[in-house]
PDB file of C-alpha atoms in Angstrom:
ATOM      1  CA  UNK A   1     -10.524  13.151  -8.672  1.00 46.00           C
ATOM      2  CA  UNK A   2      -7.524  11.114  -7.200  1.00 59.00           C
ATOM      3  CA  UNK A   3      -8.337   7.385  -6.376  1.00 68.00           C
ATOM      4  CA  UNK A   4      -6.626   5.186  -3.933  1.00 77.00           C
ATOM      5  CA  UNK A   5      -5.004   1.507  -5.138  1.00 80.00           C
ATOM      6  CA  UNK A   6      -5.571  -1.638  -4.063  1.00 81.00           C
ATOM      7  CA  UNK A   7      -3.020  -4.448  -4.679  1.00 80.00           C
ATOM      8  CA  UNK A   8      -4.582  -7.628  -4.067  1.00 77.00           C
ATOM      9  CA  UNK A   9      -3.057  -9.327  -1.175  1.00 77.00           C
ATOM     10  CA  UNK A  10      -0.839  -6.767  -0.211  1.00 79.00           C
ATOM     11  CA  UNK A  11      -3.368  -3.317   0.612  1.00 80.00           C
ATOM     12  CA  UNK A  12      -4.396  -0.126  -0.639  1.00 82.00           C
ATOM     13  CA  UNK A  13      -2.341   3.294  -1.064  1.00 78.00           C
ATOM     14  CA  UNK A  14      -3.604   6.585  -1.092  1.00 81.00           C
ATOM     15  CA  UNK A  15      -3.238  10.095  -0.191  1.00 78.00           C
ATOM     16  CA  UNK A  16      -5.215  11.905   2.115  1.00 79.00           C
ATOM     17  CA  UNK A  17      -5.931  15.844   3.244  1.00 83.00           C
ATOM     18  CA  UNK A  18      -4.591  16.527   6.750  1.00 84.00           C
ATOM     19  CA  UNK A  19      -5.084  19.495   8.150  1.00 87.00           C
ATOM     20  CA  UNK A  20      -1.556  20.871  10.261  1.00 86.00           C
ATOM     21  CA  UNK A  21      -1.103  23.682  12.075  1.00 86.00           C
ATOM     22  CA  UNK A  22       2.040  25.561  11.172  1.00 86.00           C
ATOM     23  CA  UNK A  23       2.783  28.951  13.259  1.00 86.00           C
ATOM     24  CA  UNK A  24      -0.926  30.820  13.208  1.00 89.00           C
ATOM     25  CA  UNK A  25      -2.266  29.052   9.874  1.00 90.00           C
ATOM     26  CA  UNK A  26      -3.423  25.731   8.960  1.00 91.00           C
ATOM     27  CA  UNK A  27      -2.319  24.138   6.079  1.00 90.00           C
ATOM     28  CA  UNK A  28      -4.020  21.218   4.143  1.00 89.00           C
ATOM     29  CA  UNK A  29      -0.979  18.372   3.192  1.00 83.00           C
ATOM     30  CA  UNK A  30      -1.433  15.396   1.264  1.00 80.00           C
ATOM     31  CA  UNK A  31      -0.270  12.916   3.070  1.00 76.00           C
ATOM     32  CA  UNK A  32       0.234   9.286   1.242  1.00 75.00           C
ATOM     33  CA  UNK A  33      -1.430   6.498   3.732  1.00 78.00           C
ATOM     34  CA  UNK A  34      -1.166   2.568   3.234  1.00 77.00           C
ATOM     35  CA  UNK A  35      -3.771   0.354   4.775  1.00 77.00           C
ATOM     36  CA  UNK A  36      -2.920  -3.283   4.686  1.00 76.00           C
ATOM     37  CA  UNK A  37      -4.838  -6.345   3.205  1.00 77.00           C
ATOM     38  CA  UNK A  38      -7.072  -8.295   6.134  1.00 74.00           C
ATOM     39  CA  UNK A  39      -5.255 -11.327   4.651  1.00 67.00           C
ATOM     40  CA  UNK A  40      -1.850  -9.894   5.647  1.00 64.00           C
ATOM     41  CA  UNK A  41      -3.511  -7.921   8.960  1.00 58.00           C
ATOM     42  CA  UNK A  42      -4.868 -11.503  10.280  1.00 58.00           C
ATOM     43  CA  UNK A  43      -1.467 -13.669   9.785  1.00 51.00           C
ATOM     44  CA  UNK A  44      -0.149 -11.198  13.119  1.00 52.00           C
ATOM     45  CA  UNK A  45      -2.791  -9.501  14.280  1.00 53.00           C
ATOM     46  CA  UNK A  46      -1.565  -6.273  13.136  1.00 53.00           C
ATOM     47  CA  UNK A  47      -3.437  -2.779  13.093  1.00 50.00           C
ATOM     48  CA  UNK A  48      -5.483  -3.244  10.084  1.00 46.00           C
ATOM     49  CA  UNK A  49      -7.808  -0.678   8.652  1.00 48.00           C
ATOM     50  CA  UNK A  50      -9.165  -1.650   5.411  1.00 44.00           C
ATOM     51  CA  UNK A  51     -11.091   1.350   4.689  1.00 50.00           C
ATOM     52  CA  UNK A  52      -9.901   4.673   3.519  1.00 52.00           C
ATOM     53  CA  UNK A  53     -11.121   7.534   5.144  1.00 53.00           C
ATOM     54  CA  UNK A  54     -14.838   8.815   3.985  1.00 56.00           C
ATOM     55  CA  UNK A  55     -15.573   6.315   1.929  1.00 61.00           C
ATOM     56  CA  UNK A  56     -13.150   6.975  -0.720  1.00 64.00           C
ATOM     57  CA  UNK A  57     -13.151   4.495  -4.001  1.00 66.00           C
ATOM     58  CA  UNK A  58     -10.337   2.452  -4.210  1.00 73.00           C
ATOM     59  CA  UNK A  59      -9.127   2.066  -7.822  1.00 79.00           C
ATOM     60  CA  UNK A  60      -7.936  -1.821  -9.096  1.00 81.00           C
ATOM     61  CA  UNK A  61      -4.554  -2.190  -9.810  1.00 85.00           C
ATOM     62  CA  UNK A  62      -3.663  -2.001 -13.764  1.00 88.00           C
ATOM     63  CA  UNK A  63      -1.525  -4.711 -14.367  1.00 89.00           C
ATOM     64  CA  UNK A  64      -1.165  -4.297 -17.839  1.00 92.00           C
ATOM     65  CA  UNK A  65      -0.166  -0.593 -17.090  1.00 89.00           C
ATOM     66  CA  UNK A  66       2.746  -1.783 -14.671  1.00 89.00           C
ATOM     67  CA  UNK A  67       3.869  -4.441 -17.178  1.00 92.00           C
ATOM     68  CA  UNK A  68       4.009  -1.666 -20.262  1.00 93.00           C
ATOM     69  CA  UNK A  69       6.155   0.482 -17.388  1.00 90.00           C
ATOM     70  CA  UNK A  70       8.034  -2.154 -16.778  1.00 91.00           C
ATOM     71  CA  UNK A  71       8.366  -3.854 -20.290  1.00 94.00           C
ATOM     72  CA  UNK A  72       7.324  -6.699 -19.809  1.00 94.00           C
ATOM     73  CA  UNK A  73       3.936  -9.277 -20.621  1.00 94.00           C
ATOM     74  CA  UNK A  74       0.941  -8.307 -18.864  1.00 93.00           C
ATOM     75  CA  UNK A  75       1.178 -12.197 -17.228  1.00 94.00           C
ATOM     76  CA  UNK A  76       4.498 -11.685 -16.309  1.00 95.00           C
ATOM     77  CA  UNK A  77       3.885  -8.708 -14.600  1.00 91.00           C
ATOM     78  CA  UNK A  78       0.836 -10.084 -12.534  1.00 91.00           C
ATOM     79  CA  UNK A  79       2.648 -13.225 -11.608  1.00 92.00           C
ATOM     80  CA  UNK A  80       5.396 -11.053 -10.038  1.00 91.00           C
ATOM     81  CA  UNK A  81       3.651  -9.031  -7.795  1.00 87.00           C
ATOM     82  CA  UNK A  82       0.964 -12.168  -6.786  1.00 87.00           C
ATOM     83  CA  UNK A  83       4.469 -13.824  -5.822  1.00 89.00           C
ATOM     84  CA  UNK A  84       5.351 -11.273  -4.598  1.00 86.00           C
ATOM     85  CA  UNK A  85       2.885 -11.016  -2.345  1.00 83.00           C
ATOM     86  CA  UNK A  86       2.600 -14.459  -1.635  1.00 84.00           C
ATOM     87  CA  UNK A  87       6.344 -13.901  -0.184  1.00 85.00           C
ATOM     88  CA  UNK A  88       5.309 -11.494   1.922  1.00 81.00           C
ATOM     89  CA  UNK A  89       2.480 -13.341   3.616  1.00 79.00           C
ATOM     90  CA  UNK A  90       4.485 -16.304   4.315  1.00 82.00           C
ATOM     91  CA  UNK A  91       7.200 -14.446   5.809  1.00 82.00           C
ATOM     92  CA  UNK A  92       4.751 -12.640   7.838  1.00 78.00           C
ATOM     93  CA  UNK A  93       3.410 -16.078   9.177  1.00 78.00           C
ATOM     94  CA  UNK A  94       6.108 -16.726  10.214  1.00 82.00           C
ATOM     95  CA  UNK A  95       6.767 -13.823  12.606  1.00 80.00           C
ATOM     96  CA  UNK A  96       9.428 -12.237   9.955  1.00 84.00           C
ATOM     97  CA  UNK A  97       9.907  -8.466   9.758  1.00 85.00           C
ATOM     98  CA  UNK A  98       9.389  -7.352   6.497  1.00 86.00           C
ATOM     99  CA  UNK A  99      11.007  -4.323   4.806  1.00 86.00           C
ATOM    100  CA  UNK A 100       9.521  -3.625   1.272  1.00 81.00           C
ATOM    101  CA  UNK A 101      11.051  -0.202  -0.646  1.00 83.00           C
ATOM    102  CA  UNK A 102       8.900   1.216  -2.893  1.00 76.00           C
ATOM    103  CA  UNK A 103      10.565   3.321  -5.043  1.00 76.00           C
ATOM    104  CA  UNK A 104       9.692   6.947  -5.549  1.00 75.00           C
ATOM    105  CA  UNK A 105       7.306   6.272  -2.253  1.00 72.00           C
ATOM    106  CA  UNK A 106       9.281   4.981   0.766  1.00 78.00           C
ATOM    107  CA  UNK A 107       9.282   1.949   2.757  1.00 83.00           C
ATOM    108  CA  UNK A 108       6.721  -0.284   4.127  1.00 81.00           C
ATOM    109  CA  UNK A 109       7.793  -1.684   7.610  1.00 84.00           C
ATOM    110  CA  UNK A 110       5.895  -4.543   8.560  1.00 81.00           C
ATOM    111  CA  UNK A 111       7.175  -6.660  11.932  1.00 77.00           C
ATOM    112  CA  UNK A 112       5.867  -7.524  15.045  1.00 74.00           C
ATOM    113  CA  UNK A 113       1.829  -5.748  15.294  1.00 73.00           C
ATOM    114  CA  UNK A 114       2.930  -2.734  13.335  1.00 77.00           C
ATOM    115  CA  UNK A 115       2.785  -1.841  10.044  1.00 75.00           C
ATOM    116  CA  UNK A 116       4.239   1.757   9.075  1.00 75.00           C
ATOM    117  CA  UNK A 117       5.447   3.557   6.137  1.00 75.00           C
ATOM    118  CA  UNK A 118       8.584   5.995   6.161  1.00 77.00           C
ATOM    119  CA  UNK A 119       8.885   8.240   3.415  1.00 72.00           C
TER     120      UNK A 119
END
């Protein structure tokens, strides 16, 4: 069973079944889906939907799994992505766009009252 992740501050990722029609058949995607933080949402007023669809479990993020990825301490690696974070809430208060490339993923686009993803 596949579990969504929330990074504190920042939202959750996940991927969802959508149903799409493609000639005479309908085919069930995965489509990846971010929902961002209500502390992030609130600082614009942008479209924010905290909850995953049906319910779905989000899992915590593992820092100590990002910081063996990335080798580095498990401290270090929280205190990155908390600044990280931090970053993008201040820049977000103050009515800056915000581009953030996650790689493998796409890009979350954050400006104005949107928030989007492009893969």
């Amino acid at each position: 069973l596949l579990q969504g992740i929330r990074i504190p501050t920042l939202g959750s990722f996940d991927v969802v079944p959508t149903e799409t029609l493609v000639g005479n058949k309908t085919v069930i995607l995965q489509m990846p889906v971010f929902h961002l933080a209500r502390n992030l949402g609130g600082a614009q007023n942008m479209d924010n939907k905290d909850n995953l669809p049906g319910g779905k479990q989000l899992e915590p993020l593992k820092y100590a799994r990002v910081a063996l990825e990335a080798s580095v301490s498990r401290r270090k690696a929280e205190s990155c992505i908390l600044g990280t974070t931090s970053l993008l809430c201040h820049c977000l208060q103050k009515g800056t766009g915000v581009a953030f490339v996650l790689r493998d993923v796409g890009v979350l686009l954050m400006g104005g009252s949107r928030v989007h993803m492009r893969f």
